[in-house]
Amino acid sequence: PRVEGLYVPRVYHAYCGRRLLVTEWIDGTKLTDGTPEDIKPLVALGVRAFLTQLLDVGTFHADPHPGNLMVTPQGQLAYLDFGMMGSLDAPTRLGMIRLLVNFVNRDAAELAKDFQALGFLSPEVADLGPIEAALDKTFAAQNNDE
């Protein structure tokens, strides 16, 4: 799937090897050198791009820090340095989607189960009550800050 406003450089496969990836040159400004005015409009795009990679595609850029991101003269967000990539299988992606839905819904009980299902908590943890209570406390504190 394409994410509008995201630019991924073309790969020159003929020049690539097992430990070398050659891509096209991209003109632009690295986010480390950008101003807040340059970067702020790209935040939502970056989140959308990362979630699309992680939850839809299953393969994602695992090092998207400001030095590996650039804004092009056309205002697109471009990824650089694909040396660190990650992948998730379909069941894990579905588990992450459930986790995000339950987080947005602030459902502490389901979140605790998601943490266990995804392996963040050992299956040997029988009583999820303390985890649920901590999550509820965190959500309540966030509500007080809003």
CSV table of C-alpha atoms in Angstrom, one decimal:
chain,number,residue,atom,x,y,z
A,1,PRO,CA,0.0,0.0,0.0
A,2,ARG,CA,1.1,3.5,-0.8
A,3,VAL,CA,1.1,6.3,1.8
A,4,GLU,CA,0.5,9.6,0.2
A,5,GLY,CA,3.3,12.1,1.0
A,6,LEU,CA,5.9,9.4,1.7
A,7,TYR,CA,8.9,8.9,-0.6
A,8,VAL,CA,11.0,5.7,-0.6
A,9,PRO,CA,14.1,5.8,-2.8
A,10,ARG,CA,14.5,3.6,-5.8
A,11,VAL,CA,16.8,0.6,-5.3
A,12,TYR,CA,19.5,-0.1,-7.8
A,13,HIS,CA,19.5,-3.9,-7.6
A,14,ALA,CA,22.4,-4.4,-10.0
A,15,TYR,CA,24.7,-2.7,-7.6
A,16,CYS,CA,23.4,-4.3,-4.4
A,17,GLY,CA,24.9,-7.3,-2.5
A,18,ARG,CA,24.2,-9.2,0.6
A,19,ARG,CA,25.6,-6.4,2.8
A,20,LEU,CA,25.2,-3.4,0.5
A,21,LEU,CA,22.0,-1.6,-0.6
A,22,VAL,CA,22.3,1.1,-3.2
A,23,THR,CA,19.5,3.6,-3.6
A,24,GLU,CA,18.9,6.8,-5.6
A,25,TRP,CA,20.2,10.1,-4.2
A,26,ILE,CA,17.5,12.2,-2.6
A,27,ASP,CA,17.7,15.9,-2.3
A,28,GLY,CA,16.2,17.4,0.8
A,29,THR,CA,16.8,18.3,4.4
A,30,LYS,CA,17.3,15.7,7.1
A,31,LEU,CA,14.9,16.2,10.0
A,32,THR,CA,17.9,16.7,12.3
A,33,ASP,CA,18.6,19.9,10.3
A,34,GLY,CA,15.0,21.0,9.9
A,35,THR,CA,13.1,23.6,11.9
A,36,PRO,CA,10.0,22.8,14.0
A,37,GLU,CA,7.9,24.5,11.2
A,38,ASP,CA,9.4,22.0,8.7
A,39,ILE,CA,8.9,18.9,10.9
A,40,LYS,CA,5.5,19.5,12.5
A,41,PRO,CA,3.4,18.9,9.4
A,42,LEU,CA,5.3,15.6,8.8
A,43,VAL,CA,4.5,14.0,12.2
A,44,ALA,CA,1.1,12.6,11.3
A,45,LEU,CA,2.5,11.4,8.0
A,46,GLY,CA,5.3,9.6,9.8
A,47,VAL,CA,2.9,7.9,12.3
A,48,ARG,CA,0.6,6.9,9.4
A,49,ALA,CA,3.6,5.5,7.4
A,50,PHE,CA,5.0,3.6,10.4
A,51,LEU,CA,1.7,2.1,11.3
A,52,THR,CA,1.0,1.1,7.7
A,53,GLN,CA,4.4,-0.6,7.6
A,54,LEU,CA,4.0,-2.3,10.9
A,55,LEU,CA,0.3,-3.3,10.9
A,56,ASP,CA,-0.6,-3.6,7.2
A,57,VAL,CA,2.6,-4.7,5.4
A,58,GLY,CA,4.4,-6.4,8.2
A,59,THR,CA,7.8,-5.2,7.2
A,60,PHE,CA,9.0,-1.9,8.7
A,61,HIS,CA,11.9,0.5,8.9
A,62,ALA,CA,13.2,-0.2,12.4
A,63,ASP,CA,15.4,2.9,12.8
A,64,PRO,CA,13.2,5.9,11.9
A,65,HIS,CA,15.1,8.6,13.9
A,66,PRO,CA,15.4,12.1,12.5
A,67,GLY,CA,18.8,11.4,10.9
A,68,ASN,CA,17.2,8.7,8.8
A,69,LEU,CA,14.3,10.9,7.7
A,70,MET,CA,14.3,13.7,5.2
A,71,VAL,CA,11.8,16.3,3.9
A,72,THR,CA,12.1,16.6,0.1
A,73,PRO,CA,11.8,20.0,-1.7
A,74,GLN,CA,8.3,18.8,-2.7
A,75,GLY,CA,7.4,18.4,1.0
A,76,GLN,CA,7.4,14.6,1.1
A,77,LEU,CA,8.8,12.6,3.9
A,78,ALA,CA,11.6,10.3,2.7
A,79,TYR,CA,13.2,7.3,4.4
A,80,LEU,CA,16.9,6.8,4.4
A,81,ASP,CA,19.2,4.0,5.6
A,82,PHE,CA,17.4,0.7,5.4
A,83,GLY,CA,20.1,-1.1,7.3
A,84,MET,CA,17.8,-2.0,10.2
A,85,MET,CA,14.4,-3.5,9.2
A,86,GLY,CA,11.9,-5.6,11.1
A,87,SER,CA,9.0,-7.8,10.4
A,88,LEU,CA,5.9,-9.2,12.1
A,89,ASP,CA,3.9,-12.3,11.1
A,90,ALA,CA,0.2,-12.0,10.5
A,91,PRO,CA,-0.9,-13.2,14.0
A,92,THR,CA,1.4,-10.7,15.7
A,93,ARG,CA,0.1,-7.9,13.5
A,94,LEU,CA,-3.5,-8.8,14.4
A,95,GLY,CA,-2.5,-8.8,18.1
A,96,MET,CA,-0.9,-5.4,17.8
A,97,ILE,CA,-4.1,-4.1,16.1
A,98,ARG,CA,-6.2,-5.5,19.0
A,99,LEU,CA,-3.8,-3.9,21.4
A,100,LEU,CA,-4.1,-0.5,19.8
A,101,VAL,CA,-7.8,-0.7,19.6
A,102,ASN,CA,-8.0,-1.6,23.3
A,103,PHE,CA,-5.5,1.2,24.1
A,104,VAL,CA,-7.6,3.8,22.3
A,105,ASN,CA,-10.7,2.4,24.1
A,106,ARG,CA,-8.8,2.5,27.4
A,107,ASP,CA,-9.9,-1.1,28.1
A,108,ALA,CA,-7.4,-2.1,30.8
A,109,ALA,CA,-8.6,-5.7,31.2
A,110,GLU,CA,-8.3,-6.4,27.4
A,111,LEU,CA,-5.0,-4.6,27.2
A,112,ALA,CA,-3.6,-6.8,30.0
A,113,LYS,CA,-4.7,-9.9,28.0
A,114,ASP,CA,-3.1,-8.4,24.9
A,115,PHE,CA,0.2,-7.9,26.7
A,116,GLN,CA,0.1,-11.6,27.6
A,117,ALA,CA,-1.0,-12.8,24.2
A,118,LEU,CA,1.8,-10.9,22.5
A,119,GLY,CA,4.4,-12.2,25.0
A,120,PHE,CA,5.0,-9.0,26.9
A,121,LEU,CA,3.8,-10.8,30.0
A,122,SER,CA,4.6,-14.4,30.8
A,123,PRO,CA,1.7,-16.8,30.3
A,124,GLU,CA,2.5,-17.9,33.9
A,125,VAL,CA,1.2,-14.6,35.2
A,126,ALA,CA,-2.3,-15.9,36.4
A,127,ASP,CA,-3.5,-12.7,38.1
A,128,LEU,CA,-3.7,-9.8,35.6
A,129,GLY,CA,-5.5,-7.7,38.2
A,130,PRO,CA,-2.4,-5.6,39.2
A,131,ILE,CA,-1.6,-4.9,35.5
A,132,GLU,CA,-5.2,-3.8,34.9
A,133,ALA,CA,-5.1,-1.6,38.0
A,134,ALA,CA,-1.9,0.1,36.9
A,135,LEU,CA,-3.3,0.7,33.4
A,136,ASP,CA,-6.5,2.1,34.9
A,137,LYS,CA,-4.5,4.4,37.1
A,138,THR,CA,-2.5,5.6,34.1
A,139,PHE,CA,-5.6,6.3,32.1
A,140,ALA,CA,-7.2,8.1,35.0
A,141,ALA,CA,-4.0,10.3,35.4
A,142,GLN,CA,-4.1,11.1,31.7
A,143,ASN,CA,-7.8,12.1,32.0
A,144,ASN,CA,-6.8,14.5,34.8
A,145,ASP,CA,-4.1,16.1,32.6
A,146,GLU,CA,-6.5,16.7,29.7
